[in-house]
mmCIF file of C-alpha atoms and ligand atoms in Angstrom:
data_model
loop_
_atom_site.group_PDB
_atom_site.id
_atom_site.type_symbol
_atom_site.label_atom_id
_atom_site.label_comp_id
_atom_site.label_asym_id
_atom_site.label_seq_id
_atom_site.Cartn_x
_atom_site.Cartn_y
_atom_site.Cartn_z
ATOM 1 C CA MET A 1 -22.883 -67.066 93.230
ATOM 2 C CA SER A 2 -22.051 -67.975 89.674
ATOM 3 C CA SER A 3 -23.684 -66.766 86.482
ATOM 4 C CA ASN A 4 -25.243 -68.863 83.723
ATOM 5 C CA ILE A 5 -24.617 -66.214 81.089
ATOM 6 C CA ARG A 6 -23.299 -67.589 77.800
ATOM 7 C CA VAL A 7 -20.705 -65.570 75.893
ATOM 8 C CA GLU A 8 -19.790 -66.657 72.377
ATOM 9 C CA PRO A 9 -17.351 -64.746 70.159
ATOM 10 C CA LEU A 10 -18.919 -63.580 66.894
ATOM 11 C CA VAL A 11 -17.927 -65.755 63.953
ATOM 12 C CA PHE A 12 -16.579 -64.176 60.771
ATOM 13 C CA PRO A 13 -15.296 -65.565 57.459
ATOM 14 C CA GLU A 14 -11.661 -66.638 57.466
ATOM 15 C CA SER A 15 -10.653 -63.678 55.300
ATOM 16 C CA SER A 16 -11.939 -61.263 57.947
ATOM 17 C CA GLY A 17 -9.547 -59.380 60.194
ATOM 18 C CA ILE A 18 -12.230 -58.635 62.800
ATOM 19 C CA ASP A 19 -10.871 -59.697 66.161
ATOM 20 C CA PHE A 20 -13.626 -58.505 68.488
ATOM 21 C CA GLY A 21 -17.334 -58.837 69.290
ATOM 22 C CA ALA A 22 -19.328 -61.504 71.114
ATOM 23 C CA SER A 23 -22.940 -62.502 71.534
ATOM 24 C CA VAL A 24 -24.389 -62.898 75.001
ATOM 25 C CA SER A 25 -27.355 -65.094 75.852
ATOM 26 C CA ASN A 26 -29.122 -66.648 78.806
ATOM 27 C CA VAL A 27 -29.390 -63.337 80.604
ATOM 28 C CA ASP A 28 -32.256 -61.304 82.104
ATOM 29 C CA ILE A 29 -31.270 -57.651 81.773
ATOM 30 C CA GLU A 30 -34.298 -56.522 83.797
ATOM 31 C CA HIS A 31 -33.083 -58.560 86.778
ATOM 32 C CA LEU A 32 -29.302 -58.727 86.661
ATOM 33 C CA THR A 33 -27.557 -60.357 89.596
ATOM 34 C CA ASP A 34 -24.125 -59.163 90.681
ATOM 35 C CA ALA A 35 -22.654 -62.366 89.230
ATOM 36 C CA ASP A 36 -24.404 -61.759 85.907
ATOM 37 C CA PHE A 37 -23.105 -58.223 85.761
ATOM 38 C CA ALA A 38 -19.562 -59.341 86.638
ATOM 39 C CA ALA A 39 -19.700 -61.812 83.730
ATOM 40 C CA ILE A 40 -21.018 -59.137 81.344
ATOM 41 C CA ARG A 41 -18.347 -56.676 82.453
ATOM 42 C CA GLU A 42 -15.563 -59.217 81.933
ATOM 43 C CA ALA A 43 -16.998 -60.111 78.505
ATOM 44 C CA LEU A 44 -17.348 -56.479 77.444
ATOM 45 C CA PHE A 45 -13.767 -55.530 78.194
ATOM 46 C CA THR A 46 -12.541 -58.758 76.601
ATOM 47 C CA HIS A 47 -14.635 -58.568 73.406
ATOM 48 C CA GLN A 48 -15.281 -54.771 73.140
ATOM 49 C CA VAL A 49 -18.758 -55.143 71.584
ATOM 50 C CA LEU A 50 -21.526 -57.376 72.984
ATOM 51 C CA VAL A 51 -24.741 -58.284 71.177
ATOM 52 C CA PHE A 52 -27.840 -59.354 73.159
ATOM 53 C CA LYS A 53 -30.656 -60.633 70.922
ATOM 54 C CA ASN A 54 -34.432 -60.351 71.594
ATOM 55 C CA GLN A 55 -34.336 -57.538 74.164
ATOM 56 C CA SER A 56 -37.365 -55.523 72.985
ATOM 57 C CA HIS A 57 -38.891 -55.818 76.458
ATOM 58 C CA VAL A 58 -36.012 -53.986 78.156
ATOM 59 C CA THR A 59 -37.251 -50.697 79.601
ATOM 60 C CA PRO A 60 -35.385 -47.381 79.323
ATOM 61 C CA LYS A 61 -34.831 -47.654 83.088
ATOM 62 C CA ALA A 62 -33.178 -51.086 82.817
ATOM 63 C CA GLN A 63 -31.093 -49.858 79.885
ATOM 64 C CA TYR A 64 -29.929 -46.917 81.961
ATOM 65 C CA GLU A 65 -29.195 -49.131 84.971
ATOM 66 C CA LEU A 66 -27.091 -51.540 82.909
ATOM 67 C CA THR A 67 -25.168 -48.601 81.461
ATOM 68 C CA HIS A 68 -24.706 -46.947 84.850
ATOM 69 C CA ARG A 69 -23.526 -50.154 86.483
ATOM 70 C CA PHE A 70 -20.264 -49.893 84.527
ATOM 71 C CA ASP A 71 -19.474 -46.697 86.401
ATOM 72 C CA PRO A 72 -21.511 -46.555 89.616
ATOM 73 C CA ALA A 73 -19.635 -43.464 90.838
ATOM 74 C CA ALA A 74 -20.765 -41.489 87.780
ATOM 75 C CA ALA A 75 -23.359 -38.786 88.218
ATOM 76 C CA SER A 76 -26.474 -39.664 86.227
ATOM 77 C CA LYS A 77 -25.731 -37.271 83.424
ATOM 78 C CA TYR A 78 -25.946 -37.975 79.697
ATOM 79 C CA GLY A 79 -22.467 -38.292 78.144
ATOM 80 C CA HIS A 80 -22.659 -34.950 76.369
ATOM 81 C CA GLY A 81 -24.162 -33.101 79.329
ATOM 82 C CA ASP A 82 -26.856 -30.595 78.381
ATOM 83 C CA THR A 83 -24.877 -28.074 76.432
ATOM 84 C CA ALA A 84 -23.928 -30.061 73.306
ATOM 85 C CA THR A 85 -27.450 -31.227 72.612
ATOM 86 C CA GLY A 86 -29.089 -28.011 73.852
ATOM 87 C CA ASN A 87 -27.137 -25.715 71.559
ATOM 88 C CA LYS A 88 -28.825 -25.171 68.205
ATOM 89 C CA ARG A 89 -25.528 -24.870 66.358
ATOM 90 C CA SER A 90 -24.159 -28.149 67.713
ATOM 91 C CA ILE A 91 -23.898 -30.830 65.044
ATOM 92 C CA LEU A 92 -25.407 -33.281 67.554
ATOM 93 C CA HIS A 93 -28.592 -31.320 68.104
ATOM 94 C CA PRO A 94 -30.819 -32.651 65.299
ATOM 95 C CA ASP A 95 -29.931 -36.286 65.940
ATOM 96 C CA LEU A 96 -31.177 -36.724 69.503
ATOM 97 C CA ARG A 97 -34.488 -36.728 71.419
ATOM 98 C CA THR A 98 -34.491 -37.248 75.181
ATOM 99 C CA ILE A 99 -36.912 -39.680 76.854
ATOM 100 C CA PRO A 100 -38.765 -37.492 79.395
ATOM 101 C CA HIS A 101 -38.882 -40.056 82.204
ATOM 102 C CA GLN A 102 -35.302 -41.324 81.664
ATOM 103 C CA PRO A 103 -33.243 -38.327 80.502
ATOM 104 C CA GLN A 104 -29.991 -40.283 80.108
ATOM 105 C CA VAL A 105 -31.634 -42.284 77.311
ATOM 106 C CA GLN A 106 -31.979 -40.723 73.861
ATOM 107 C CA VAL A 107 -34.174 -41.708 70.949
ATOM 108 C CA ILE A 108 -32.540 -41.696 67.519
ATOM 109 C CA GLY A 109 -33.686 -43.017 64.175
ATOM 110 C CA HIS A 110 -35.446 -42.147 60.963
ATOM 111 C CA GLY A 111 -38.968 -41.334 59.852
ATOM 112 C CA ARG A 112 -42.259 -40.471 61.573
ATOM 113 C CA VAL A 113 -43.296 -42.070 64.841
ATOM 114 C CA ASP A 114 -46.614 -41.041 66.428
ATOM 115 C CA GLU A 115 -45.761 -41.847 70.020
ATOM 116 C CA TYR A 116 -42.918 -43.484 71.897
ATOM 117 C CA GLU A 117 -42.159 -43.454 75.639
ATOM 118 C CA GLY A 118 -43.949 -40.147 76.213
ATOM 119 C CA LEU A 119 -42.543 -38.471 73.088
ATOM 120 C CA ARG A 120 -45.177 -37.497 70.517
ATOM 121 C CA ASP A 121 -45.107 -36.881 66.797
ATOM 122 C CA LEU A 122 -41.429 -37.724 66.373
ATOM 123 C CA ARG A 123 -39.873 -36.807 63.061
ATOM 124 C CA LEU A 124 -36.500 -38.471 63.172
ATOM 125 C CA LYS A 125 -33.704 -38.074 60.685
ATOM 126 C CA HIS A 126 -30.915 -40.582 60.184
ATOM 127 C CA PRO A 127 -27.779 -38.511 59.612
ATOM 128 C CA HIS A 128 -26.864 -38.462 55.925
ATOM 129 C CA HIS A 129 -23.252 -37.977 54.901
ATOM 130 C CA ARG A 130 -24.207 -35.254 52.399
ATOM 131 C CA THR A 131 -24.918 -32.945 55.350
ATOM 132 C CA PHE A 132 -21.439 -33.427 56.803
ATOM 133 C CA HIS A 133 -18.956 -34.546 54.128
ATOM 134 C CA ALA A 134 -17.122 -32.187 51.753
ATOM 135 C CA THR A 135 -18.295 -34.355 48.833
ATOM 136 C CA ALA A 136 -21.167 -36.831 48.536
ATOM 137 C CA VAL A 137 -22.370 -39.914 46.700
ATOM 138 C CA PRO A 138 -24.385 -38.600 43.702
ATOM 139 C CA ASP A 139 -28.165 -38.577 44.248
ATOM 140 C CA HIS A 140 -28.820 -41.194 41.567
ATOM 141 C CA GLU A 141 -26.514 -43.664 43.384
ATOM 142 C CA ASP A 142 -27.793 -42.849 46.873
ATOM 143 C CA HIS A 143 -30.019 -45.926 47.087
ATOM 144 C CA ASP A 144 -27.156 -48.356 46.586
ATOM 145 C CA PHE A 145 -24.053 -46.555 47.812
ATOM 146 C CA THR A 146 -23.222 -44.881 51.084
ATOM 147 C CA ARG A 147 -20.361 -43.783 53.334
ATOM 148 C CA PHE A 148 -19.276 -43.903 56.947
ATOM 149 C CA TYR A 149 -20.991 -40.805 58.317
ATOM 150 C CA ARG A 150 -18.550 -39.952 61.106
ATOM 151 C CA TRP A 151 -16.144 -42.214 62.996
ATOM 152 C CA HIS A 152 -16.202 -41.177 66.626
ATOM 153 C CA ILE A 153 -16.180 -41.883 70.338
ATOM 154 C CA ASP A 154 -19.321 -40.882 72.268
ATOM 155 C CA ALA A 155 -17.856 -38.046 74.334
ATOM 156 C CA ALA A 156 -18.377 -34.354 75.064
ATOM 157 C CA LEU A 157 -14.579 -33.771 74.971
ATOM 158 C CA TYR A 158 -15.057 -30.445 76.749
ATOM 159 C CA GLY A 159 -15.949 -29.865 80.391
ATOM 160 C CA ALA A 160 -14.124 -30.904 83.559
ATOM 161 C CA ASP A 161 -17.080 -33.056 84.624
ATOM 162 C CA LEU A 162 -17.792 -34.684 81.258
ATOM 163 C CA ALA A 163 -15.277 -37.522 80.994
ATOM 164 C CA PRO A 164 -15.790 -39.897 78.045
ATOM 165 C CA PRO A 165 -18.460 -42.487 78.894
ATOM 166 C CA VAL A 166 -17.114 -45.986 79.571
ATOM 167 C CA VAL A 167 -19.850 -47.776 77.627
ATOM 168 C CA THR A 168 -22.745 -47.023 75.330
ATOM 169 C CA THR A 169 -25.880 -49.144 74.939
ATOM 170 C CA LEU A 170 -27.980 -49.148 71.755
ATOM 171 C CA LEU A 171 -31.357 -50.881 71.510
ATOM 172 C CA ALA A 172 -33.026 -51.430 68.134
ATOM 173 C CA VAL A 173 -36.745 -50.869 68.784
ATOM 174 C CA LYS A 174 -37.822 -50.655 65.144
ATOM 175 C CA VAL A 175 -35.842 -51.611 62.054
ATOM 176 C CA PRO A 176 -37.080 -51.406 58.442
ATOM 177 C CA GLY A 177 -37.603 -54.885 57.024
ATOM 178 C CA GLY A 178 -36.464 -56.034 53.638
ATOM 179 C CA GLY A 179 -32.835 -56.755 54.295
ATOM 180 C CA ARG A 180 -31.643 -54.021 51.927
ATOM 181 C CA ARG A 181 -27.870 -53.715 51.608
ATOM 182 C CA GLN A 182 -25.625 -50.925 50.411
ATOM 183 C CA THR A 183 -22.006 -50.539 49.392
ATOM 184 C CA CYS A 184 -20.044 -48.248 51.676
ATOM 185 C CA ARG A 185 -17.390 -46.346 49.752
ATOM 186 C CA TYR A 186 -14.243 -44.817 51.200
ATOM 187 C CA GLU A 187 -13.539 -42.667 48.103
ATOM 188 C CA ASP A 188 -10.104 -41.716 49.359
ATOM 189 C CA GLY A 189 -8.148 -43.062 46.410
ATOM 190 C CA SER A 190 -7.733 -46.509 47.964
ATOM 191 C CA GLY A 191 -10.595 -48.124 46.043
ATOM 192 C CA ASP A 192 -11.744 -49.590 49.363
ATOM 193 C CA GLU A 193 -15.427 -50.372 49.788
ATOM 194 C CA LEU A 194 -17.528 -52.564 52.031
ATOM 195 C CA ASP A 195 -20.855 -54.350 51.587
ATOM 196 C CA VAL A 196 -23.057 -53.363 54.566
ATOM 197 C CA PRO A 197 -26.619 -53.925 55.801
ATOM 198 C CA LEU A 198 -28.827 -50.824 55.471
ATOM 199 C CA GLY A 199 -28.352 -48.506 58.438
ATOM 200 C CA THR A 200 -25.607 -50.562 60.028
ATOM 201 C CA THR A 201 -23.553 -49.249 62.903
ATOM 202 C CA ALA A 202 -19.907 -49.818 62.011
ATOM 203 C CA PHE A 203 -17.363 -50.601 64.705
ATOM 204 C CA VAL A 204 -13.579 -50.876 64.658
ATOM 205 C CA ASN A 205 -11.356 -52.065 67.462
ATOM 206 C CA GLY A 206 -9.087 -49.342 68.862
ATOM 207 C CA GLU A 207 -6.820 -52.020 70.318
ATOM 208 C CA ALA A 208 -6.249 -53.588 66.890
ATOM 209 C CA MET A 209 -5.716 -50.065 65.565
ATOM 210 C CA TYR A 210 -2.910 -49.605 68.080
ATOM 211 C CA ASP A 211 -1.453 -53.096 67.608
ATOM 212 C CA SER A 212 -1.144 -52.605 63.842
ATOM 213 C CA LEU A 213 1.083 -49.514 64.170
ATOM 214 C CA SER A 214 4.832 -49.635 63.556
ATOM 215 C CA GLU A 215 6.998 -49.634 66.693
ATOM 216 C CA ALA A 216 7.861 -45.970 66.062
ATOM 217 C CA ASP A 217 4.213 -44.996 65.715
ATOM 218 C CA LYS A 218 3.308 -46.996 68.832
ATOM 219 C CA GLU A 219 5.917 -45.026 70.754
ATOM 220 C CA PHE A 220 4.510 -41.784 69.313
ATOM 221 C CA ALA A 221 0.953 -42.803 70.225
ATOM 222 C CA ARG A 222 1.943 -43.823 73.757
ATOM 223 C CA THR A 223 3.702 -40.549 74.476
ATOM 224 C CA THR A 224 1.407 -38.053 72.728
ATOM 225 C CA LYS A 225 -1.650 -36.341 74.165
ATOM 226 C CA VAL A 226 -4.550 -34.974 72.184
ATOM 227 C CA GLU A 227 -6.045 -31.563 72.904
ATOM 228 C CA TYR A 228 -9.688 -31.274 71.849
ATOM 229 C CA ALA A 229 -11.327 -28.074 70.656
ATOM 230 C CA PRO A 230 -13.473 -26.093 73.115
ATOM 231 C CA HIS A 231 -17.171 -26.698 72.415
ATOM 232 C CA PRO A 232 -16.018 -29.115 69.691
ATOM 233 C CA TYR A 233 -19.436 -29.904 68.172
ATOM 234 C CA VAL A 234 -20.276 -26.239 67.736
ATOM 235 C CA TRP A 235 -16.721 -25.362 66.683
ATOM 236 C CA MET A 236 -16.810 -27.909 63.845
ATOM 237 C CA SER A 237 -20.397 -27.146 62.774
ATOM 238 C CA SER A 238 -19.406 -25.467 59.507
ATOM 239 C CA ALA A 239 -16.452 -27.743 58.769
ATOM 240 C CA ARG A 240 -16.729 -30.762 56.460
ATOM 241 C CA SER A 241 -15.597 -34.345 56.686
ATOM 242 C CA ARG A 242 -13.216 -36.444 54.680
ATOM 243 C CA SER A 243 -14.936 -38.946 52.414
ATOM 244 C CA ASP A 244 -14.006 -41.864 54.718
ATOM 245 C CA GLY A 245 -15.700 -40.165 57.705
ATOM 246 C CA LEU A 246 -12.403 -40.242 59.596
ATOM 247 C CA GLY A 247 -11.802 -36.598 60.495
ATOM 248 C CA LEU A 248 -12.271 -33.252 58.821
ATOM 249 C CA VAL A 249 -10.937 -31.574 55.725
ATOM 250 C CA SER A 250 -8.847 -28.502 56.573
ATOM 251 C CA GLU A 251 -10.487 -25.564 54.812
ATOM 252 C CA GLY A 252 -10.531 -23.018 57.616
ATOM 253 C CA ARG A 253 -14.295 -23.367 58.157
ATOM 254 C CA GLU A 254 -14.168 -23.952 61.939
ATOM 255 C CA LEU A 255 -15.926 -21.293 64.041
ATOM 256 C CA GLY A 256 -13.869 -18.577 65.671
ATOM 257 C CA ILE A 257 -13.759 -18.075 69.437
ATOM 258 C CA GLU A 258 -16.276 -15.220 69.194
ATOM 259 C CA ASP A 259 -18.858 -17.570 67.672
ATOM 260 C CA LEU A 260 -18.636 -20.242 70.398
ATOM 261 C CA PRO A 261 -21.404 -20.465 73.043
ATOM 262 C CA SER A 262 -18.980 -19.142 75.681
ATOM 263 C CA PRO A 263 -15.302 -18.164 75.754
ATOM 264 C CA PRO A 264 -13.044 -21.241 76.073
ATOM 265 C CA ASP A 265 -12.474 -22.161 79.705
ATOM 266 C CA PRO A 266 -8.976 -23.571 80.230
ATOM 267 C CA LYS A 267 -10.295 -25.755 83.068
ATOM 268 C CA ALA A 268 -12.855 -27.326 80.727
ATOM 269 C CA VAL A 269 -10.413 -28.090 77.916
ATOM 270 C CA GLN A 270 -9.697 -31.808 77.641
ATOM 271 C CA ILE A 271 -6.177 -32.994 76.875
ATOM 272 C CA LEU A 272 -6.344 -36.774 76.828
ATOM 273 C CA PRO A 273 -3.807 -39.538 76.173
ATOM 274 C CA MET A 274 -3.819 -40.811 72.602
ATOM 275 C CA CYS A 275 -3.964 -44.398 73.920
ATOM 276 C CA TRP A 276 -6.377 -45.578 76.603
ATOM 277 C CA ARG A 277 -5.803 -48.686 78.711
ATOM 278 C CA ASN A 278 -8.385 -51.464 78.951
ATOM 279 C CA PRO A 279 -9.252 -51.891 82.656
ATOM 280 C CA VAL A 280 -9.497 -55.702 82.429
ATOM 281 C CA THR A 281 -6.971 -56.834 79.813
ATOM 282 C CA GLY A 282 -4.520 -53.928 80.165
ATOM 283 C CA ARG A 283 -4.341 -53.595 76.359
ATOM 284 C CA LEU A 284 -3.939 -50.143 74.814
ATOM 285 C CA ALA A 285 -6.430 -48.730 72.340
ATOM 286 C CA LEU A 286 -5.680 -45.877 69.970
ATOM 287 C CA GLN A 287 -8.642 -43.693 70.944
ATOM 288 C CA VAL A 288 -8.893 -40.337 69.223
ATOM 289 C CA HIS A 289 -12.043 -38.521 68.108
ATOM 290 C CA PRO A 290 -10.631 -37.444 64.755
ATOM 291 C CA SER A 291 -13.089 -34.612 64.027
ATOM 292 C CA ALA A 292 -12.652 -32.851 67.352
ATOM 293 C CA VAL A 293 -8.843 -32.750 67.582
ATOM 294 C CA LEU A 294 -7.239 -29.330 67.875
ATOM 295 C CA ALA A 295 -3.578 -29.927 68.816
ATOM 296 C CA LEU A 296 -1.091 -32.648 69.677
ATOM 297 C CA HIS A 297 1.173 -32.466 72.739
ATOM 298 C CA LEU A 298 4.229 -34.618 72.060
ATOM 299 C CA GLY A 299 6.246 -36.424 74.693
ATOM 300 C CA ASP A 300 9.181 -33.991 74.337
ATOM 301 C CA GLY A 301 6.955 -31.012 75.112
ATOM 302 C CA THR A 302 6.450 -29.920 71.487
ATOM 303 C CA VAL A 303 2.918 -28.801 70.678
ATOM 304 C CA ILE A 304 1.674 -29.261 67.119
ATOM 305 C CA ASP A 305 -1.166 -26.798 66.586
ATOM 306 C CA ASP A 306 -1.140 -26.541 62.788
ATOM 307 C CA LEU A 307 -4.604 -28.025 62.330
ATOM 308 C CA GLU A 308 -3.901 -29.522 58.922
ATOM 309 C CA ARG A 309 -0.777 -31.271 60.217
ATOM 310 C CA VAL A 310 -2.589 -32.436 63.352
ATOM 311 C CA ARG A 311 -5.356 -33.990 61.259
ATOM 312 C CA GLU A 312 -2.955 -35.585 58.775
ATOM 313 C CA THR A 313 -1.013 -37.163 61.626
ATOM 314 C CA VAL A 314 -4.105 -38.581 63.322
ATOM 315 C CA HIS A 315 -5.525 -39.811 60.009
ATOM 316 C CA ARG A 316 -2.285 -41.569 59.078
ATOM 317 C CA LEU A 317 -2.354 -43.436 62.397
ATOM 318 C CA GLN A 318 -6.072 -44.308 62.328
ATOM 319 C CA ARG A 319 -6.767 -45.071 58.657
ATOM 320 C CA PRO A 320 -5.294 -48.625 58.615
ATOM 321 C CA GLY A 321 -7.643 -49.454 61.493
ATOM 322 C CA ILE A 322 -10.764 -48.799 59.417
ATOM 323 C CA ALA A 323 -9.692 -50.978 56.463
ATOM 324 C CA PRO A 324 -12.705 -52.973 55.195
ATOM 325 C CA ARG A 325 -11.509 -56.242 56.689
ATOM 326 C CA ARG A 326 -11.359 -54.685 60.159
ATOM 327 C CA VAL A 327 -14.878 -53.192 60.234
ATOM 328 C CA TYR A 328 -17.677 -54.983 62.076
ATOM 329 C CA ALA A 329 -20.927 -53.778 60.461
ATOM 330 C CA HIS A 330 -23.726 -54.871 62.773
ATOM 331 C CA ASP A 331 -26.825 -56.157 60.968
ATOM 332 C CA TRP A 332 -29.559 -54.709 63.197
ATOM 333 C CA ARG A 333 -32.673 -56.752 63.990
ATOM 334 C CA GLU A 334 -35.502 -55.531 66.197
ATOM 335 C CA GLY A 335 -34.713 -56.321 69.804
ATOM 336 C CA ASP A 336 -30.930 -56.230 69.387
ATOM 337 C CA LEU A 337 -29.225 -54.601 72.334
ATOM 338 C CA VAL A 338 -25.612 -53.741 71.607
ATOM 339 C CA LEU A 339 -23.288 -52.752 74.416
ATOM 340 C CA PHE A 340 -19.932 -51.335 73.353
ATOM 341 C CA HIS A 341 -16.734 -50.297 75.106
ATOM 342 C CA ASN A 342 -16.728 -46.624 74.177
ATOM 343 C CA ARG A 343 -13.132 -46.261 75.381
ATOM 344 C CA GLY A 344 -11.895 -49.125 73.229
ATOM 345 C CA VAL A 345 -13.696 -48.872 69.888
ATOM 346 C CA LEU A 346 -14.597 -46.238 67.317
ATOM 347 C CA HIS A 347 -18.000 -46.374 65.667
ATOM 348 C CA SER A 348 -19.916 -44.716 62.856
ATOM 349 C CA VAL A 349 -23.449 -44.342 61.610
ATOM 350 C CA VAL A 350 -23.745 -45.628 58.051
ATOM 351 C CA GLY A 351 -26.394 -45.598 55.361
ATOM 352 C CA ALA A 352 -29.184 -43.650 53.758
ATOM 353 C CA PHE A 353 -32.831 -44.523 54.411
ATOM 354 C CA ALA A 354 -35.719 -43.798 52.091
ATOM 355 C CA GLU A 355 -38.494 -41.439 53.247
ATOM 356 C CA ASP A 356 -40.788 -44.305 54.295
ATOM 357 C CA GLU A 357 -38.201 -46.503 56.008
ATOM 358 C CA VAL A 358 -38.800 -46.080 59.741
ATOM 359 C CA ARG A 359 -36.176 -46.836 62.309
ATOM 360 C CA LEU A 360 -36.287 -46.244 66.060
ATOM 361 C CA PHE A 361 -33.361 -46.790 68.429
ATOM 362 C CA ARG A 362 -32.605 -45.996 72.063
ATOM 363 C CA GLN A 363 -29.117 -44.897 73.008
ATOM 364 C CA CYS A 364 -27.655 -44.444 76.482
ATOM 365 C CA ASN A 365 -24.303 -43.355 77.788
ATOM 366 C CA ILE A 366 -23.264 -41.481 80.897
ATOM 367 C CA ALA A 367 -20.453 -38.995 81.464
ATOM 368 C CA ALA A 368 -17.874 -40.975 83.419
ATOM 369 C CA SER A 369 -16.670 -40.381 86.956
ATOM 370 C CA HIS A 370 -13.035 -40.566 85.828
ATOM 371 C CA PHE A 371 -10.914 -39.907 82.759
ATOM 372 C CA PRO A 372 -9.371 -42.748 80.711
ATOM 373 C CA VAL A 373 -6.158 -44.298 81.971
ATOM 374 C CA GLY A 374 -3.174 -43.502 79.763
ATOM 375 C CA PRO A 375 -0.231 -45.766 78.903
ATOM 376 C CA ARG A 376 1.967 -44.427 81.677
ATOM 377 C CA GLN A 377 -0.612 -44.598 84.422
ATOM 378 C CA GLN A 378 -1.453 -47.566 86.572
ATOM 379 C CA LEU A 379 -4.970 -48.938 86.524
ATOM 380 C CA GLY A 380 -6.889 -47.463 89.427
ATOM 381 C CA ASP A 381 -4.822 -44.302 89.154
ATOM 382 C CA GLN A 382 -7.447 -42.259 87.311
ATOM 383 C CA LYS A 383 -7.877 -38.610 88.091
ATOM 384 C CA VAL A 384 -11.460 -37.647 88.747
ATOM 385 C CA ALA A 385 -12.666 -34.559 86.932
ATOM 386 C CA ALA A 386 -9.214 -33.303 86.009
ATOM 387 C CA ALA A 387 -8.884 -33.622 82.283
ATOM 388 C CA THR A 388 -5.790 -31.548 81.841
ATOM 389 C CA ALA A 389 -3.915 -33.550 84.474
ATOM 390 C CA VAL A 390 -4.380 -36.872 82.653
HETATM 391 FE FE1 FE2 B 1 -22.147 -42.540 68.699
#
């Protein structure tokens, strides 16, 4: 059976360096056939980010089922498990509310909502960079200027059974009208800035990030593994971000072992390849969660555990990939469903809403059944629930 789904690459101005993203139409997400799903899967791994317009009718259940279909062997567990969101010190805790009848789907947003999907009296807060960055846009410029909040991959990065989700789905239920725009500043000495729609989600392509490296850096990226901190989102809770949202400033503010929710478990520590292979195209993506990195394991067996040096190295490799011309800043409209390849792109929340600007989104991702495939592995050779063996 063939599918009638239409996939059209997003169109950008000629000066743009964005080489990913596609819109998908002629599809019924509530009743996907196997052929439809096969076409969506192929499109996702080819284009990295897919935009489905006018999907307000999609239920949390259908959103979950679409997300789960990318990894049918996965247990039905939210990508961060329970611990990251359940721990009060975790930096993820204030940003998420779980839908009671579909616990893999989270509500995020900004402002007051009386009732939504069984949740009452929601008071949502869009993350603001001033709560996470070492410096901030001055208050009097906050209406017009903003920053990338935190570039990241949706992943727990700790726990033998919490492999990084393959995909994430985001549905815009409510978006403030008005078409307000802001200027996103990097403020890292480059002078870089980017005009963005209010409350955009910014995406960059990890494959382009890898492709743009020098041959020497590609070799380094292919042969290096990244060790993530135990309980990373609690560990980093007192640390502060660089102004470009791409990793943390090294000021010694990370929590000590005694302040973590439990002593680090060597079996739960995740040491992942720096590059992850696309299961359809075979391309490599430079995929590192820059805020959660703890150490680098080089191909010759050397371990770099000087945190400042680790962060400088990762930032040097990733920063060209978030140059303004490479960032896709999605202009959210109500009913937009965005599906992204979480193992092939980095993304960031952006923007600062006013008190009365209400936004309501649903997000879903599921801890994967297998860890990402590294450069030296064959596709289909994934180790299940064995992070340190990857
Ligand atoms: Fe995210």
